[in-house]
Every structure is written in structure tokens, then in C-alpha cells.
């Protein structure tokens, strides 16, 4: 990382062979611009002379994805249950099934309301761009364009060597901080890691890299604006923004692509055959939760909800 930080370029993009043994910076072909069918979108892929323009283009890719490409399995307010939040495999498996049941009711993933929330998230991100910029004046460094758990090293015993220990993390931050502030004196040590944290949440959100997009937005919002902001307050901001005239018009346009009521019911009938309805509380629970989500603007179908449902049914003696 220290070695890479010495190689700086005037533009943000991807390296291409210039045909003469050298390289040139061309359009950015990172996964944020090309994966998940994003290569089919009409986007500004650079190269970018300013960090500000690069961030704006990432938000454009995020918005265009939400409006033009499949969002499965992304639901802004209804993240896929993560097994780390459940005590047993069976609890996680049950929560995942209940999540599937819940999102089928009303076809929530492809529904205009879900797409609108992603568009509103992009509106907030546009307002954050100035604060997200690092302020560096010394060029752009080389970086890994697809750093995720599938691209991590393992040791000779096939043990994943990530995440590192706290001691190694501290050592890396200390050494990297000294090197980076020497190269870019305008970037203080504290600002370096603040920018890093902001970028981590922002990049995972705009790339739709996880199944918990709301949490990334919430954590980024808190880092930039108000660490003590309550969950309900952040959720309400979206509903407040949805009432703006431009977003009401956007929703009307998005609704043109919604399934008809009969098409939705047909998909629900296929997913919940009579034999399953007769032997399960699945559709009853899913419909009750769907009603709650419509009545409560602060409704969030997170892991706490699925844990609560499991506990409530257990105490009630239901299956």
C-alpha cells in the first residue's frame, strides 16, 4: 500500500496499454460502472480530472441501476437477514424464509416505492458529495478495483488471513498514516481515516455491494451529520422527501412500470400454493407485516423484527 501510494496520476480511470510499452488512463471500468449489467447503461465513465466528478458519476450509476436494472435482492427498508444476527442456523433460515414471504406480498423489490427510496437515497448522496471529497491535491493513486472477501489471501492451511488482528490494524494505520501525510501534507491523520470510513460506506452503497443498503446509508449519514441521530428520524427523512413535488411526479412515472393488481395476486398465488397456506402461518404473518409497513413510515424490516416474530410465535405456541 505504501509503494502504491507513490504512484500518482492526474486522472481517475483505468490503466490501458498505449501500444508503445507504456500506459494511459482511459475510462473507468471498475465494477461500479460495469458489473450487474451496468455496462449496458449510458454513463459517464471518465476519465475524471476531479474527484467530485467521479463521485457524481458513481451516484448516477447507482440511480440508473435502480431505475433501469433489476434490484433483486435489494429492498432499501427490508434488508436480507444476515446469519451473524441469529443465534442458530435454524433461526436464520426461518428469518430468511419469512423475509421471502414478506417481500413477495405486493412484489416489493420491483415496486415503484422501493425504487423511489433508492432515488431519494441518491438525492441525499448528491448533497453529501462536497463532504465526501478528500480534498487531496496531489493526484490519485492505484487501487484494487474489486476488493471483497472473494479476493482475500489465505494461509497454507486455507485459513482466511482477514480480518487482521487489532495490533496489525493499528500498525498498518500508523505506518500508512505517516506515509500518506508525508505525500499529502494537507491531509491530517484524523481526516485520513474519517475520509476512509466515509468512502467505505459510500462505495458499498452506490455499488449495491451488500444486502443491507439502508444500514450503509444510515451509518454514512451519522458520520457526516449527526452521530446521535435516531433510527426513526432518519427513516422519516425519506418519507418527508417523498412528499416533495418532484418526487411525487417521479413516483407517478415509476408506477407506470408496476405490475397490475391481478398480476401481483397471480405471483402471490404461485408463491403461496393452497397446500402451503393450509400448513403454515407464513402468509398470515407476511400480510400482517405488510400492513404494518404501510401504516408506519418508520417501519424497518431488519433482523430485530425477525427475531421478535420468532419469539412472539414461540410464546404463542404457533409453528
PDB file of N, CA and C in Angstrom, residues 156-235:
ATOM      1  N   UNK A 156      -1.316 -21.282   4.414  1.00  0.00           N
ATOM      2  CA  UNK A 156      -1.078 -22.642   3.923  1.00  0.00           C
ATOM      3  C   UNK A 156      -2.126 -23.636   4.401  1.00  0.00           C
ATOM      4  N   UNK A 157      -2.826 -23.297   5.463  1.00  0.00           N
ATOM      5  CA  UNK A 157      -3.878 -24.176   5.979  1.00  0.00           C
ATOM      6  C   UNK A 157      -5.271 -23.732   5.518  1.00  0.00           C
ATOM      7  N   UNK A 158      -5.287 -22.849   4.522  1.00  0.00           N
ATOM      8  CA  UNK A 158      -6.531 -22.329   3.955  1.00  0.00           C
ATOM      9  C   UNK A 158      -7.352 -21.513   4.950  1.00  0.00           C
ATOM     10  N   UNK A 159      -6.679 -20.958   5.956  1.00  0.00           N
ATOM     11  CA  UNK A 159      -7.343 -20.029   6.864  1.00  0.00           C
ATOM     12  C   UNK A 159      -7.315 -18.640   6.244  1.00  0.00           C
ATOM     13  N   UNK A 160      -8.464 -17.977   6.241  1.00  0.00           N
ATOM     14  CA  UNK A 160      -8.511 -16.631   5.680  1.00  0.00           C
ATOM     15  C   UNK A 160      -7.686 -15.699   6.558  1.00  0.00           C
ATOM     16  N   UNK A 161      -6.793 -14.963   5.946  1.00  0.00           N
ATOM     17  CA  UNK A 161      -5.896 -14.091   6.708  1.00  0.00           C
ATOM     18  C   UNK A 161      -6.487 -12.709   6.932  1.00  0.00           C
ATOM     19  N   UNK A 162      -7.820 -12.619   6.825  1.00  0.00           N
ATOM     20  CA  UNK A 162      -8.522 -11.360   7.055  1.00  0.00           C
ATOM     21  C   UNK A 162      -9.739 -11.659   7.899  1.00  0.00           C
ATOM     22  N   UNK A 163     -10.114 -10.856   8.834  1.00  0.00           N
ATOM     23  CA  UNK A 163      -9.522  -9.565   9.159  1.00  0.00           C
ATOM     24  C   UNK A 163      -8.267  -9.719  10.018  1.00  0.00           C
ATOM     25  N   UNK A 164      -7.373  -8.748   9.950  1.00  0.00           N
ATOM     26  CA  UNK A 164      -6.155  -8.802  10.754  1.00  0.00           C
ATOM     27  C   UNK A 164      -6.452  -8.529  12.222  1.00  0.00           C
ATOM     28  N   UNK A 165      -5.478  -8.803  13.055  1.00  0.00           N
ATOM     29  CA  UNK A 165      -5.646  -8.533  14.479  1.00  0.00           C
ATOM     30  C   UNK A 165      -5.678  -7.026  14.716  1.00  0.00           C
ATOM     31  N   UNK A 166      -6.119  -6.639  15.906  1.00  0.00           N
ATOM     32  CA  UNK A 166      -6.161  -5.215  16.235  1.00  0.00           C
ATOM     33  C   UNK A 166      -4.768  -4.600  16.204  1.00  0.00           C
ATOM     34  N   UNK A 167      -3.773  -5.386  16.632  1.00  0.00           N
ATOM     35  CA  UNK A 167      -2.398  -4.873  16.645  1.00  0.00           C
ATOM     36  C   UNK A 167      -1.913  -4.589  15.224  1.00  0.00           C
ATOM     37  N   UNK A 168      -2.206  -5.515  14.296  1.00  0.00           N
ATOM     38  CA  UNK A 168      -1.789  -5.305  12.910  1.00  0.00           C
ATOM     39  C   UNK A 168      -2.548  -4.147  12.273  1.00  0.00           C
ATOM     40  N   UNK A 169      -3.813  -4.009  12.627  1.00  0.00           N
ATOM     41  CA  UNK A 169      -4.600  -2.898  12.104  1.00  0.00           C
ATOM     42  C   UNK A 169      -4.011  -1.571  12.566  1.00  0.00           C
ATOM     43  N   UNK A 170      -3.663  -1.508  13.856  1.00  0.00           N
ATOM     44  CA  UNK A 170      -3.071  -0.283  14.405  1.00  0.00           C
ATOM     45  C   UNK A 170      -1.734   0.019  13.738  1.00  0.00           C
ATOM     46  N   UNK A 171      -0.936  -1.045  13.509  1.00  0.00           N
ATOM     47  CA  UNK A 171       0.370  -0.864  12.877  1.00  0.00           C
ATOM     48  C   UNK A 171       0.211  -0.352  11.442  1.00  0.00           C
ATOM     49  N   UNK A 172      -0.760  -0.938  10.720  1.00  0.00           N
ATOM     50  CA  UNK A 172      -0.998  -0.506   9.340  1.00  0.00           C
ATOM     51  C   UNK A 172      -1.436   0.956   9.307  1.00  0.00           C
ATOM     52  N   UNK A 173      -2.383   1.305  10.146  1.00  0.00           N
ATOM     53  CA  UNK A 173      -2.886   2.681  10.157  1.00  0.00           C
ATOM     54  C   UNK A 173      -1.778   3.674  10.512  1.00  0.00           C
ATOM     55  N   UNK A 174      -0.946   3.285  11.447  1.00  0.00           N
ATOM     56  CA  UNK A 174       0.125   4.183  11.861  1.00  0.00           C
ATOM     57  C   UNK A 174       1.127   4.397  10.725  1.00  0.00           C
ATOM     58  N   UNK A 175       1.589   3.288  10.128  1.00  0.00           N
ATOM     59  CA  UNK A 175       2.570   3.391   9.050  1.00  0.00           C
ATOM     60  C   UNK A 175       1.998   4.061   7.816  1.00  0.00           C
ATOM     61  N   UNK A 176       0.797   3.666   7.435  1.00  0.00           N
ATOM     62  CA  UNK A 176       0.175   4.240   6.253  1.00  0.00           C
ATOM     63  C   UNK A 176      -0.129   5.721   6.474  1.00  0.00           C
ATOM     64  N   UNK A 177      -0.534   6.060   7.707  1.00  0.00           N
ATOM     65  CA  UNK A 177      -0.833   7.448   8.025  1.00  0.00           C
ATOM     66  C   UNK A 177       0.396   8.330   7.897  1.00  0.00           C
ATOM     67  N   UNK A 178       1.528   7.843   8.409  1.00  0.00           N
ATOM     68  CA  UNK A 178       2.766   8.631   8.317  1.00  0.00           C
ATOM     69  C   UNK A 178       3.174   8.829   6.864  1.00  0.00           C
ATOM     70  N   UNK A 179       3.055   7.755   6.084  1.00  0.00           N
ATOM     71  CA  UNK A 179       3.464   7.832   4.678  1.00  0.00           C
ATOM     72  C   UNK A 179       2.532   8.768   3.897  1.00  0.00           C
ATOM     73  N   UNK A 180       1.229   8.624   4.115  1.00  0.00           N
ATOM     74  CA  UNK A 180       0.269   9.399   3.330  1.00  0.00           C
ATOM     75  C   UNK A 180       0.322  10.878   3.676  1.00  0.00           C
ATOM     76  N   UNK A 181       0.488  11.207   4.947  1.00  0.00           N
ATOM     77  CA  UNK A 181       0.536  12.624   5.321  1.00  0.00           C
ATOM     78  C   UNK A 181       1.843  13.270   4.850  1.00  0.00           C
ATOM     79  N   UNK A 182       2.865  12.443   4.629  1.00  0.00           N
ATOM     80  CA  UNK A 182       4.112  12.978   4.081  1.00  0.00           C
ATOM     81  C   UNK A 182       3.917  13.319   2.599  1.00  0.00           C
ATOM     82  N   UNK A 183       3.167  12.467   1.896  1.00  0.00           N
ATOM     83  CA  UNK A 183       2.896  12.692   0.478  1.00  0.00           C
ATOM     84  C   UNK A 183       1.864  13.795   0.293  1.00  0.00           C
ATOM     85  N   UNK A 184       0.848  13.785   1.174  1.00  0.00           N
ATOM     86  CA  UNK A 184      -0.229  14.773   1.086  1.00  0.00           C
ATOM     87  C   UNK A 184      -0.352  15.492   2.425  1.00  0.00           C
ATOM     88  N   UNK A 185       0.515  16.474   2.674  1.00  0.00           N
ATOM     89  CA  UNK A 185       0.529  17.155   3.972  1.00  0.00           C
ATOM     90  C   UNK A 185      -0.781  17.854   4.320  1.00  0.00           C
ATOM     91  N   UNK A 186      -1.608  18.141   3.309  1.00  0.00           N
ATOM     92  CA  UNK A 186      -2.875  18.821   3.593  1.00  0.00           C
ATOM     93  C   UNK A 186      -3.886  17.889   4.248  1.00  0.00           C
ATOM     94  N   UNK A 187      -3.571  16.570   4.283  1.00  0.00           N
ATOM     95  CA  UNK A 187      -4.495  15.594   4.839  1.00  0.00           C
ATOM     96  C   UNK A 187      -3.999  15.152   6.213  1.00  0.00           C
ATOM     97  N   UNK A 188      -4.667  15.600   7.264  1.00  0.00           N
ATOM     98  CA  UNK A 188      -4.256  15.243   8.617  1.00  0.00           C
ATOM     99  C   UNK A 188      -4.548  13.780   8.889  1.00  0.00           C
ATOM    100  N   UNK A 189      -3.901  13.241   9.924  1.00  0.00           N
ATOM    101  CA  UNK A 189      -4.076  11.814  10.248  1.00  0.00           C
ATOM    102  C   UNK A 189      -5.533  11.506  10.570  1.00  0.00           C
ATOM    103  N   UNK A 190      -6.181  12.358  11.354  1.00  0.00           N
ATOM    104  CA  UNK A 190      -7.568  12.097  11.722  1.00  0.00           C
ATOM    105  C   UNK A 190      -8.491  12.200  10.510  1.00  0.00           C
ATOM    106  N   UNK A 191      -8.226  13.180   9.631  1.00  0.00           N
ATOM    107  CA  UNK A 191      -9.063  13.334   8.446  1.00  0.00           C
ATOM    108  C   UNK A 191      -8.881  12.166   7.498  1.00  0.00           C
ATOM    109  N   UNK A 192      -7.672  11.617   7.426  1.00  0.00           N
ATOM    110  CA  UNK A 192      -7.394  10.480   6.553  1.00  0.00           C
ATOM    111  C   UNK A 192      -8.355   9.335   6.831  1.00  0.00           C
ATOM    112  N   UNK A 193      -8.521   8.969   8.102  1.00  0.00           N
ATOM    113  CA  UNK A 193      -9.362   7.821   8.433  1.00  0.00           C
ATOM    114  C   UNK A 193     -10.834   8.183   8.434  1.00  0.00           C
ATOM    115  N   UNK A 194     -11.138   9.461   8.634  1.00  0.00           N
ATOM    116  CA  UNK A 194     -12.523   9.891   8.511  1.00  0.00           C
ATOM    117  C   UNK A 194     -12.978   9.788   7.058  1.00  0.00           C
ATOM    118  N   UNK A 195     -12.106  10.216   6.147  1.00  0.00           N
ATOM    119  CA  UNK A 195     -12.394  10.097   4.713  1.00  0.00           C
ATOM    120  C   UNK A 195     -12.506   8.628   4.326  1.00  0.00           C
ATOM    121  N   UNK A 196     -11.636   7.809   4.887  1.00  0.00           N
ATOM    122  CA  UNK A 196     -11.656   6.372   4.592  1.00  0.00           C
ATOM    123  C   UNK A 196     -12.971   5.736   5.008  1.00  0.00           C
ATOM    124  N   UNK A 197     -13.441   6.046   6.204  1.00  0.00           N
ATOM    125  CA  UNK A 197     -14.715   5.487   6.690  1.00  0.00           C
ATOM    126  C   UNK A 197     -15.881   5.951   5.827  1.00  0.00           C
ATOM    127  N   UNK A 198     -15.890   7.240   5.488  1.00  0.00           N
ATOM    128  CA  UNK A 198     -16.958   7.768   4.635  1.00  0.00           C
ATOM    129  C   UNK A 198     -16.986   7.061   3.289  1.00  0.00           C
ATOM    130  N   UNK A 199     -15.802   6.894   2.719  1.00  0.00           N
ATOM    131  CA  UNK A 199     -15.690   6.266   1.400  1.00  0.00           C
ATOM    132  C   UNK A 199     -16.144   4.821   1.435  1.00  0.00           C
ATOM    133  N   UNK A 200     -15.844   4.126   2.527  1.00  0.00           N
ATOM    134  CA  UNK A 200     -16.216   2.703   2.630  1.00  0.00           C
ATOM    135  C   UNK A 200     -17.726   2.545   2.562  1.00  0.00           C
ATOM    136  N   UNK A 201     -18.464   3.331   3.357  1.00  0.00           N
ATOM    137  CA  UNK A 201     -19.921   3.226   3.344  1.00  0.00           C
ATOM    138  C   UNK A 201     -20.494   3.693   2.014  1.00  0.00           C
ATOM    139  N   UNK A 202     -19.965   4.793   1.500  1.00  0.00           N
ATOM    140  CA  UNK A 202     -20.463   5.333   0.240  1.00  0.00           C
ATOM    141  C   UNK A 202     -20.268   4.343  -0.900  1.00  0.00           C
ATOM    142  N   UNK A 203     -19.077   3.783  -1.027  1.00  0.00           N
ATOM    143  CA  UNK A 203     -18.778   2.899  -2.160  1.00  0.00           C
ATOM    144  C   UNK A 203     -19.601   1.623  -2.118  1.00  0.00           C
ATOM    145  N   UNK A 204     -19.803   1.059  -0.929  1.00  0.00           N
ATOM    146  CA  UNK A 204     -20.616  -0.158  -0.829  1.00  0.00           C
ATOM    147  C   UNK A 204     -22.080   0.123  -1.154  1.00  0.00           C
ATOM    148  N   UNK A 205     -22.546   1.323  -0.808  1.00  0.00           N
ATOM    149  CA  UNK A 205     -23.931   1.672  -1.097  1.00  0.00           C
ATOM    150  C   UNK A 205     -24.138   1.880  -2.596  1.00  0.00           C
ATOM    151  N   UNK A 206     -23.320   2.718  -3.227  1.00  0.00           N
ATOM    152  CA  UNK A 206     -23.559   3.040  -4.640  1.00  0.00           C
ATOM    153  C   UNK A 206     -23.310   1.844  -5.547  1.00  0.00           C
ATOM    154  N   UNK A 207     -22.475   0.922  -5.114  1.00  0.00           N
ATOM    155  CA  UNK A 207     -22.224  -0.261  -5.932  1.00  0.00           C
ATOM    156  C   UNK A 207     -23.260  -1.349  -5.674  1.00  0.00           C
ATOM    157  N   UNK A 208     -24.126  -1.166  -4.678  1.00  0.00           N
ATOM    158  CA  UNK A 208     -25.082  -2.192  -4.261  1.00  0.00           C
ATOM    159  C   UNK A 208     -24.339  -3.490  -3.963  1.00  0.00           C
ATOM    160  N   UNK A 209     -23.317  -3.339  -3.118  1.00  0.00           N
ATOM    161  CA  UNK A 209     -22.417  -4.449  -2.856  1.00  0.00           C
ATOM    162  C   UNK A 209     -22.890  -5.350  -1.727  1.00  0.00           C
ATOM    163  N   UNK A 210     -23.800  -4.878  -0.903  1.00  0.00           N
ATOM    164  CA  UNK A 210     -24.279  -5.699   0.196  1.00  0.00           C
ATOM    165  C   UNK A 210     -25.791  -5.834   0.085  1.00  0.00           C
ATOM    166  N   UNK A 211     -26.394  -6.512   1.054  1.00  0.00           N
ATOM    167  CA  UNK A 211     -27.843  -6.682   1.055  1.00  0.00           C
ATOM    168  C   UNK A 211     -28.485  -5.847   2.155  1.00  0.00           C
ATOM    169  N   UNK A 212     -27.741  -4.870   2.657  1.00  0.00           N
ATOM    170  CA  UNK A 212     -28.248  -4.022   3.729  1.00  0.00           C
ATOM    171  C   UNK A 212     -27.937  -2.567   3.417  1.00  0.00           C
ATOM    172  N   UNK A 213     -28.536  -2.080   2.336  1.00  0.00           N
ATOM    173  CA  UNK A 213     -28.222  -0.744   1.835  1.00  0.00           C
ATOM    174  C   UNK A 213     -28.629   0.359   2.807  1.00  0.00           C
ATOM    175  N   UNK A 214     -29.763   0.170   3.471  1.00  0.00           N
ATOM    176  CA  UNK A 214     -30.198   1.207   4.409  1.00  0.00           C
ATOM    177  C   UNK A 214     -29.163   1.415   5.512  1.00  0.00           C
ATOM    178  N   UNK A 215     -28.617   0.336   6.056  1.00  0.00           N
ATOM    179  CA  UNK A 215     -27.635   0.473   7.141  1.00  0.00           C
ATOM    180  C   UNK A 215     -26.413   1.262   6.697  1.00  0.00           C
ATOM    181  N   UNK A 216     -25.969   1.053   5.465  1.00  0.00           N
ATOM    182  CA  UNK A 216     -24.817   1.807   4.966  1.00  0.00           C
ATOM    183  C   UNK A 216     -25.168   3.281   4.839  1.00  0.00           C
ATOM    184  N   UNK A 217     -26.381   3.563   4.353  1.00  0.00           N
ATOM    185  CA  UNK A 217     -26.800   4.960   4.268  1.00  0.00           C
ATOM    186  C   UNK A 217     -26.880   5.574   5.658  1.00  0.00           C
ATOM    187  N   UNK A 218     -27.496   4.862   6.587  1.00  0.00           N
ATOM    188  CA  UNK A 218     -27.656   5.376   7.958  1.00  0.00           C
ATOM    189  C   UNK A 218     -26.295   5.688   8.580  1.00  0.00           C
ATOM    190  N   UNK A 219     -25.343   4.763   8.459  1.00  0.00           N
ATOM    191  CA  UNK A 219     -24.035   4.967   9.089  1.00  0.00           C
ATOM    192  C   UNK A 219     -23.280   6.116   8.431  1.00  0.00           C
ATOM    193  N   UNK A 220     -23.415   6.242   7.110  1.00  0.00           N
ATOM    194  CA  UNK A 220     -22.776   7.361   6.424  1.00  0.00           C
ATOM    195  C   UNK A 220     -23.413   8.677   6.853  1.00  0.00           C
ATOM    196  N   UNK A 221     -24.720   8.700   6.945  1.00  0.00           N
ATOM    197  CA  UNK A 221     -25.442   9.900   7.381  1.00  0.00           C
ATOM    198  C   UNK A 221     -24.974  10.325   8.771  1.00  0.00           C
ATOM    199  N   UNK A 222     -24.835   9.380   9.655  1.00  0.00           N
ATOM    200  CA  UNK A 222     -24.399   9.704  11.016  1.00  0.00           C
ATOM    201  C   UNK A 222     -22.970  10.225  11.040  1.00  0.00           C
ATOM    202  N   UNK A 223     -22.096   9.643  10.227  1.00  0.00           N
ATOM    203  CA  UNK A 223     -20.709  10.098  10.184  1.00  0.00           C
ATOM    204  C   UNK A 223     -20.615  11.547   9.695  1.00  0.00           C
ATOM    205  N   UNK A 224     -21.445  11.883   8.727  1.00  0.00           N
ATOM    206  CA  UNK A 224     -21.349  13.205   8.116  1.00  0.00           C
ATOM    207  C   UNK A 224     -22.134  14.277   8.849  1.00  0.00           C
ATOM    208  N   UNK A 225     -23.249  13.891   9.453  1.00  0.00           N
ATOM    209  CA  UNK A 225     -24.146  14.893  10.010  1.00  0.00           C
ATOM    210  C   UNK A 225     -24.331  14.830  11.521  1.00  0.00           C
ATOM    211  N   UNK A 226     -24.838  13.702  11.998  1.00  0.00           N
ATOM    212  CA  UNK A 226     -25.230  13.672  13.401  1.00  0.00           C
ATOM    213  C   UNK A 226     -25.074  12.255  13.964  1.00  0.00           C
ATOM    214  N   UNK A 227     -23.992  11.989  14.674  1.00  0.00           N
ATOM    215  CA  UNK A 227     -23.751  10.643  15.207  1.00  0.00           C
ATOM    216  C   UNK A 227     -24.883  10.117  16.081  1.00  0.00           C
ATOM    217  N   UNK A 228     -25.600  11.030  16.748  1.00  0.00           N
ATOM    218  CA  UNK A 228     -26.647  10.599  17.681  1.00  0.00           C
ATOM    219  C   UNK A 228     -28.027  10.494  17.030  1.00  0.00           C
ATOM    220  N   UNK A 229     -28.084  10.667  15.707  1.00  0.00           N
ATOM    221  CA  UNK A 229     -29.382  10.640  15.017  1.00  0.00           C
ATOM    222  C   UNK A 229     -30.096   9.318  15.265  1.00  0.00           C
ATOM    223  N   UNK A 230     -31.367   9.394  15.623  1.00  0.00           N
ATOM    224  CA  UNK A 230     -32.140   8.190  15.894  1.00  0.00           C
ATOM    225  C   UNK A 230     -32.636   7.559  14.597  1.00  0.00           C
ATOM    226  N   UNK A 231     -32.833   6.234  14.667  1.00  0.00           N
ATOM    227  CA  UNK A 231     -33.285   5.469  13.505  1.00  0.00           C
ATOM    228  C   UNK A 231     -34.559   6.056  12.904  1.00  0.00           C
ATOM    229  N   UNK A 232     -35.554   6.297  13.758  1.00  0.00           N
ATOM    230  CA  UNK A 232     -36.842   6.781  13.276  1.00  0.00           C
ATOM    231  C   UNK A 232     -36.706   8.121  12.564  1.00  0.00           C
ATOM    232  N   UNK A 233     -35.809   8.978  13.047  1.00  0.00           N
ATOM    233  CA  UNK A 233     -35.627  10.296  12.444  1.00  0.00           C
ATOM    234  C   UNK A 233     -35.066  10.185  11.037  1.00  0.00           C
ATOM    235  N   UNK A 234     -34.108   9.280  10.856  1.00  0.00           N
ATOM    236  CA  UNK A 234     -33.516   9.093   9.531  1.00  0.00           C
ATOM    237  C   UNK A 234     -34.542   8.493   8.576  1.00  0.00           C
ATOM    238  N   UNK A 235     -35.302   7.515   9.064  1.00  0.00           N
ATOM    239  CA  UNK A 235     -36.335   6.899   8.234  1.00  0.00           C
ATOM    240  C   UNK A 235     -37.379   7.940   7.817  1.00  0.00           C
TER     241      UNK A 235
END
